[in-house]
mmCIF file of C-alpha atoms and ligand atoms in Angstrom:
data_model
loop_
_atom_site.group_PDB
_atom_site.id
_atom_site.type_symbol
_atom_site.label_atom_id
_atom_site.label_comp_id
_atom_site.label_asym_id
_atom_site.label_seq_id
_atom_site.Cartn_x
_atom_site.Cartn_y
_atom_site.Cartn_z
ATOM 1 C CA MET S 1 23.020 -8.247 -6.536
ATOM 2 C CA LEU S 2 23.374 -4.578 -5.616
ATOM 3 C CA GLY S 3 21.539 -5.060 -2.337
ATOM 4 C CA VAL S 4 18.953 -2.404 -3.149
ATOM 5 C CA LYS S 5 15.201 -2.689 -3.157
ATOM 6 C CA ALA S 6 13.537 -1.925 -6.514
ATOM 7 C CA TYR S 7 10.256 -0.038 -6.693
ATOM 8 C CA ASN S 8 7.808 0.010 -9.576
ATOM 9 C CA SER S 9 6.886 3.323 -11.140
ATOM 10 C CA PHE S 10 4.344 4.382 -13.746
ATOM 11 C CA GLY S 11 4.925 7.243 -16.109
ATOM 12 C CA MET S 12 4.501 8.556 -19.614
ATOM 13 C CA THR S 13 6.179 11.193 -21.731
ATOM 14 C CA GLU S 14 2.907 13.095 -22.204
ATOM 15 C CA MET S 15 2.643 13.656 -18.444
ATOM 16 C CA ASN S 16 5.846 14.329 -16.542
ATOM 17 C CA GLY S 17 7.764 11.235 -17.596
ATOM 18 C CA PRO S 18 8.488 8.575 -14.973
ATOM 19 C CA GLY S 19 6.928 8.875 -11.526
ATOM 20 C CA VAL S 20 3.311 9.763 -12.348
ATOM 21 C CA ALA S 21 2.487 7.002 -9.898
ATOM 22 C CA PHE S 22 4.891 5.261 -7.558
ATOM 23 C CA GLU S 23 5.002 2.332 -5.165
ATOM 24 C CA CYS S 24 5.264 3.019 -1.444
ATOM 25 C CA GLN S 25 7.117 0.738 1.001
ATOM 26 C CA GLU S 26 4.114 -1.632 1.006
ATOM 27 C CA GLN S 27 4.722 -2.372 -2.718
ATOM 28 C CA ASN S 28 1.072 -3.157 -3.216
ATOM 29 C CA GLY S 29 0.047 -0.945 -6.137
ATOM 30 C CA MET S 30 1.329 2.455 -7.242
ATOM 31 C CA HIS S 31 0.055 5.605 -5.527
ATOM 32 C CA PHE S 32 -0.997 8.285 -7.983
ATOM 33 C CA TRP S 33 -0.082 11.914 -7.308
ATOM 34 C CA GLU S 34 -3.713 12.913 -7.072
ATOM 35 C CA ASP S 35 -2.811 16.519 -6.310
ATOM 36 C CA CYS S 36 -1.419 16.684 -9.859
ATOM 37 C CA TYR S 37 -3.653 14.302 -11.792
ATOM 38 C CA LEU S 38 -7.341 13.485 -11.958
ATOM 39 C CA VAL S 39 -7.543 9.730 -12.529
ATOM 40 C CA GLU S 40 -10.362 7.924 -14.321
ATOM 41 C CA ILE S 41 -10.731 4.320 -15.478
ATOM 42 C CA ILE S 42 -13.090 3.913 -18.437
ATOM 43 C CA ASP S 43 -14.486 1.181 -20.648
ATOM 44 C CA PRO S 44 -12.444 1.673 -23.858
ATOM 45 C CA GLU S 45 -15.485 0.837 -26.010
ATOM 46 C CA THR S 46 -18.147 3.035 -24.446
ATOM 47 C CA GLY S 47 -16.004 5.695 -22.776
ATOM 48 C CA GLU S 48 -18.053 5.258 -19.598
ATOM 49 C CA PRO S 49 -16.354 4.887 -16.194
ATOM 50 C CA VAL S 50 -16.057 1.266 -15.017
ATOM 51 C CA PRO S 51 -17.142 0.223 -11.498
ATOM 52 C CA GLU S 52 -14.372 0.690 -8.917
ATOM 53 C CA GLY S 53 -11.816 -2.102 -8.908
ATOM 54 C CA GLU S 54 -12.477 -3.208 -12.494
ATOM 55 C CA ILE S 55 -9.917 -3.095 -15.272
ATOM 56 C CA GLY S 56 -10.273 -0.409 -17.908
ATOM 57 C CA GLU S 57 -8.349 2.306 -19.720
ATOM 58 C CA LEU S 58 -6.516 4.874 -17.644
ATOM 59 C CA VAL S 59 -7.582 8.445 -18.454
ATOM 60 C CA LEU S 60 -5.686 11.387 -16.977
ATOM 61 C CA THR S 61 -6.300 15.077 -16.549
ATOM 62 C CA THR S 62 -3.431 17.285 -15.407
ATOM 63 C CA LEU S 63 -4.352 19.626 -12.552
ATOM 64 C CA ASP S 64 -1.276 21.804 -12.173
ATOM 65 C CA ARG S 65 0.115 22.132 -15.694
ATOM 66 C CA GLU S 66 0.151 25.655 -17.041
ATOM 67 C CA MET S 67 1.704 25.553 -20.506
ATOM 68 C CA MET S 68 0.351 22.261 -21.822
ATOM 69 C CA PRO S 69 -2.636 21.013 -19.846
ATOM 70 C CA LEU S 70 -4.132 17.683 -20.922
ATOM 71 C CA ILE S 71 -7.811 17.062 -20.344
ATOM 72 C CA ARG S 72 -9.136 13.506 -20.142
ATOM 73 C CA TYR S 73 -6.119 12.184 -21.992
ATOM 74 C CA ARG S 74 -6.603 8.546 -23.021
ATOM 75 C CA THR S 75 -3.417 6.658 -22.180
ATOM 76 C CA ARG S 76 -4.500 3.333 -23.806
ATOM 77 C CA ASP S 77 -2.965 1.650 -20.773
ATOM 78 C CA LEU S 78 -5.134 -0.877 -18.998
ATOM 79 C CA THR S 79 -5.189 -1.040 -15.230
ATOM 80 C CA ARG S 80 -7.557 -0.820 -12.273
ATOM 81 C CA ILE S 81 -7.825 1.219 -9.116
ATOM 82 C CA LEU S 82 -7.038 -0.985 -6.128
ATOM 83 C CA PRO S 83 -9.840 -0.879 -3.563
ATOM 84 C CA GLY S 84 -9.274 -0.132 0.112
ATOM 85 C CA LYS S 85 -6.767 1.928 2.061
ATOM 86 C CA CYS S 86 -3.028 1.430 1.904
ATOM 87 C CA PRO S 87 -1.439 0.413 5.239
ATOM 88 C CA CYS S 88 1.268 3.061 4.628
ATOM 89 C CA GLY S 89 -1.241 5.772 5.512
ATOM 90 C CA ARG S 90 -1.151 7.653 2.208
ATOM 91 C CA THR S 91 -4.642 8.414 0.972
ATOM 92 C CA HIS S 92 -3.857 8.830 -2.715
ATOM 93 C CA ILE S 93 -5.362 6.067 -4.844
ATOM 94 C CA ARG S 94 -3.283 3.132 -6.008
ATOM 95 C CA ILE S 95 -3.310 1.585 -9.456
ATOM 96 C CA ASP S 96 -2.439 -1.988 -10.304
ATOM 97 C CA ARG S 97 0.420 -2.911 -12.646
ATOM 98 C CA ILE S 98 -0.349 -2.084 -16.273
ATOM 99 C CA LYS S 99 -2.164 -5.077 -17.751
ATOM 100 C CA GLY S 100 -1.858 -4.266 -21.441
ATOM 101 C CA ARG S 101 -3.033 -1.802 -24.064
ATOM 102 C CA SER S 102 -6.632 -1.007 -24.933
ATOM 103 C CA ASP S 103 -5.775 -0.889 -28.657
ATOM 104 C CA ASP S 104 -5.049 -4.640 -28.437
ATOM 105 C CA MET S 105 -8.655 -5.334 -27.464
ATOM 106 C CA PHE S 106 -10.923 -7.183 -29.889
ATOM 107 C CA ILE S 107 -14.603 -8.067 -29.824
ATOM 108 C CA ILE S 108 -15.837 -11.538 -30.671
ATOM 109 C CA LYS S 109 -19.455 -12.725 -30.299
ATOM 110 C CA GLY S 110 -20.174 -9.500 -28.414
ATOM 111 C CA VAL S 111 -17.471 -10.111 -25.798
ATOM 112 C CA ASN S 112 -14.562 -7.697 -25.262
ATOM 113 C CA ILE S 113 -11.334 -9.687 -25.073
ATOM 114 C CA PHE S 114 -7.792 -8.595 -24.265
ATOM 115 C CA PRO S 115 -4.827 -10.774 -25.323
ATOM 116 C CA MET S 116 -3.587 -10.571 -21.724
ATOM 117 C CA GLN S 117 -6.577 -12.696 -20.647
ATOM 118 C CA VAL S 118 -5.445 -15.436 -23.031
ATOM 119 C CA GLU S 119 -1.831 -15.025 -21.956
ATOM 120 C CA LYS S 120 -2.791 -15.328 -18.287
ATOM 121 C CA ILE S 121 -4.064 -18.861 -18.940
ATOM 122 C CA LEU S 122 -1.270 -19.939 -21.309
ATOM 123 C CA VAL S 123 1.562 -19.039 -18.905
ATOM 124 C CA GLN S 124 0.183 -21.511 -16.387
ATOM 125 C CA PHE S 125 1.169 -24.450 -18.584
ATOM 126 C CA PRO S 126 4.866 -25.418 -18.380
ATOM 127 C CA GLU S 127 4.363 -27.394 -21.627
ATOM 128 C CA LEU S 128 3.816 -24.105 -23.491
ATOM 129 C CA GLY S 129 6.316 -21.533 -24.732
ATOM 130 C CA SER S 130 5.759 -17.783 -24.652
ATOM 131 C CA ASN S 131 4.944 -17.275 -28.335
ATOM 132 C CA TYR S 132 1.277 -17.381 -29.303
ATOM 133 C CA LEU S 133 -1.021 -15.957 -31.968
ATOM 134 C CA ILE S 134 -4.751 -15.287 -31.932
ATOM 135 C CA THR S 135 -6.420 -15.400 -35.361
ATOM 136 C CA LEU S 136 -9.981 -14.227 -35.895
ATOM 137 C CA GLU S 137 -11.840 -15.588 -38.924
ATOM 138 C CA THR S 138 -15.300 -15.694 -40.412
ATOM 139 C CA VAL S 139 -16.549 -19.261 -40.917
ATOM 140 C CA ASN S 140 -20.142 -19.714 -42.195
ATOM 141 C CA ASN S 141 -20.944 -16.122 -41.200
ATOM 142 C CA GLN S 142 -19.767 -16.816 -37.668
ATOM 143 C CA ASP S 143 -16.800 -15.367 -35.834
ATOM 144 C CA GLU S 144 -14.183 -17.924 -34.989
ATOM 145 C CA MET S 145 -11.203 -17.539 -32.689
ATOM 146 C CA ILE S 146 -8.108 -19.668 -33.136
ATOM 147 C CA VAL S 147 -5.336 -19.675 -30.552
ATOM 148 C CA GLU S 148 -2.047 -21.096 -31.784
ATOM 149 C CA VAL S 149 0.583 -21.553 -29.149
ATOM 150 C CA GLU S 150 4.102 -22.914 -29.357
ATOM 151 C CA LEU S 151 5.133 -25.844 -27.199
ATOM 152 C CA SER S 152 8.080 -25.500 -24.858
ATOM 153 C CA ASP S 153 11.053 -27.817 -24.383
ATOM 154 C CA LEU S 154 9.208 -29.304 -21.420
ATOM 155 C CA SER S 155 6.498 -30.642 -23.672
ATOM 156 C CA THR S 156 5.975 -34.272 -24.621
ATOM 157 C CA ASP S 157 5.580 -35.900 -28.057
ATOM 158 C CA ASN S 158 2.851 -38.155 -26.793
ATOM 159 C CA TYR S 159 -0.298 -37.390 -28.773
ATOM 160 C CA ILE S 160 -2.686 -38.495 -26.037
ATOM 161 C CA GLU S 161 -0.912 -36.306 -23.482
ATOM 162 C CA LEU S 162 -0.903 -33.328 -25.854
ATOM 163 C CA GLU S 163 -4.591 -33.755 -26.563
ATOM 164 C CA LYS S 164 -5.287 -33.746 -22.834
ATOM 165 C CA ILE S 165 -3.329 -30.501 -22.432
ATOM 166 C CA ARG S 166 -5.092 -28.951 -25.428
ATOM 167 C CA LYS S 167 -8.524 -29.737 -23.990
ATOM 168 C CA ASP S 168 -7.490 -28.404 -20.610
ATOM 169 C CA ILE S 169 -6.309 -25.104 -22.183
ATOM 170 C CA THR S 170 -9.532 -24.807 -24.194
ATOM 171 C CA ARG S 171 -11.674 -25.290 -21.098
ATOM 172 C CA GLN S 172 -9.711 -22.782 -19.025
ATOM 173 C CA LEU S 173 -9.801 -20.205 -21.825
ATOM 174 C CA LYS S 174 -13.560 -20.603 -22.110
ATOM 175 C CA ASP S 175 -13.928 -20.017 -18.365
ATOM 176 C CA GLU S 176 -11.830 -16.843 -18.655
ATOM 177 C CA ILE S 177 -13.116 -15.236 -21.866
ATOM 178 C CA LEU S 178 -16.582 -16.872 -22.190
ATOM 179 C CA VAL S 179 -15.862 -17.817 -25.799
ATOM 180 C CA THR S 180 -14.655 -21.270 -26.865
ATOM 181 C CA PRO S 181 -11.562 -20.885 -29.041
ATOM 182 C CA LYS S 182 -9.961 -23.489 -31.283
ATOM 183 C CA VAL S 183 -6.628 -24.254 -29.656
ATOM 184 C CA LYS S 184 -3.724 -25.487 -31.762
ATOM 185 C CA LEU S 185 -0.440 -26.589 -30.226
ATOM 186 C CA VAL S 186 2.408 -25.956 -32.634
ATOM 187 C CA LYS S 187 6.130 -26.724 -32.656
ATOM 188 C CA LYS S 188 8.548 -24.326 -31.038
ATOM 189 C CA GLY S 189 9.731 -21.720 -33.546
ATOM 190 C CA SER S 190 6.867 -22.218 -36.006
ATOM 191 C CA LEU S 191 4.967 -18.993 -35.276
ATOM 192 C CA PRO S 192 6.252 -15.769 -36.818
ATOM 193 C CA GLN S 193 8.750 -13.951 -34.614
ATOM 194 C CA SER S 194 8.116 -10.239 -34.457
ATOM 195 C CA GLU S 195 10.749 -7.628 -33.859
ATOM 196 C CA GLY S 196 9.887 -5.278 -31.035
ATOM 197 C CA LYS S 197 6.288 -5.416 -29.848
ATOM 198 C CA ALA S 198 4.788 -8.840 -30.554
ATOM 199 C CA VAL S 199 1.772 -9.072 -32.862
ATOM 200 C CA ARG S 200 -0.705 -11.164 -30.919
ATOM 201 C CA VAL S 201 -3.919 -10.743 -32.888
ATOM 202 C CA LYS S 202 -4.564 -11.259 -36.605
ATOM 203 C CA ASP S 203 -8.078 -10.210 -37.586
ATOM 204 C CA LEU S 204 -9.078 -11.802 -40.907
ATOM 205 C CA ARG S 205 -12.826 -11.422 -40.443
ATOM 206 C CA ASP S 206 -15.043 -10.141 -43.264
ATOM 207 C CA ASN S 207 -16.692 -7.445 -41.148
ATOM 208 C CA LYS S 208 -14.232 -6.140 -38.643
HETATM 209 ZN ZN1 LIG E 1 0.979 3.022 0.324
#
């Protein structure tokens, strides 16, 4: 409406606020100010660096701060370093959009799972709304994952159709997270609404 082009920026209060990384005119990732920050991407579980291009937790070290330096500060933000050179000519690395928070990660059957992986699949179905809840339970000493998701206004009442959609979601989730969840389609408005940041994971397992 204003006729201006908007650029994405990454920042955090603990660093210098907004503009720790910024998009260039290519708008294909955000260039980090590598003269001011040492950037690492680690596996949030092991603390080890992930291979280049893979998603992990962003860890920052300030290089030019004098009064309050931060060394290997864990941001809890999940992103990846984009491979290759940027056509704009800048050589500073680029990070992808923030994909979520590492504190949202859970482990089931030895697999690390982020809610964003589940969300990525769910948003592809127009029959689904945006509210969902992942519940983890122990059943017969086994971990079980239940994904409840609200239907949207575009959904049908036809049971056979709904069952087809449910199976399709289950299969696609399994392909993405390598664990087969129980998928339940629920009526719009039946999942708890959270104020502020949505609670996506409820862990009711015996041994968390
Ligand atoms: Zn660039």
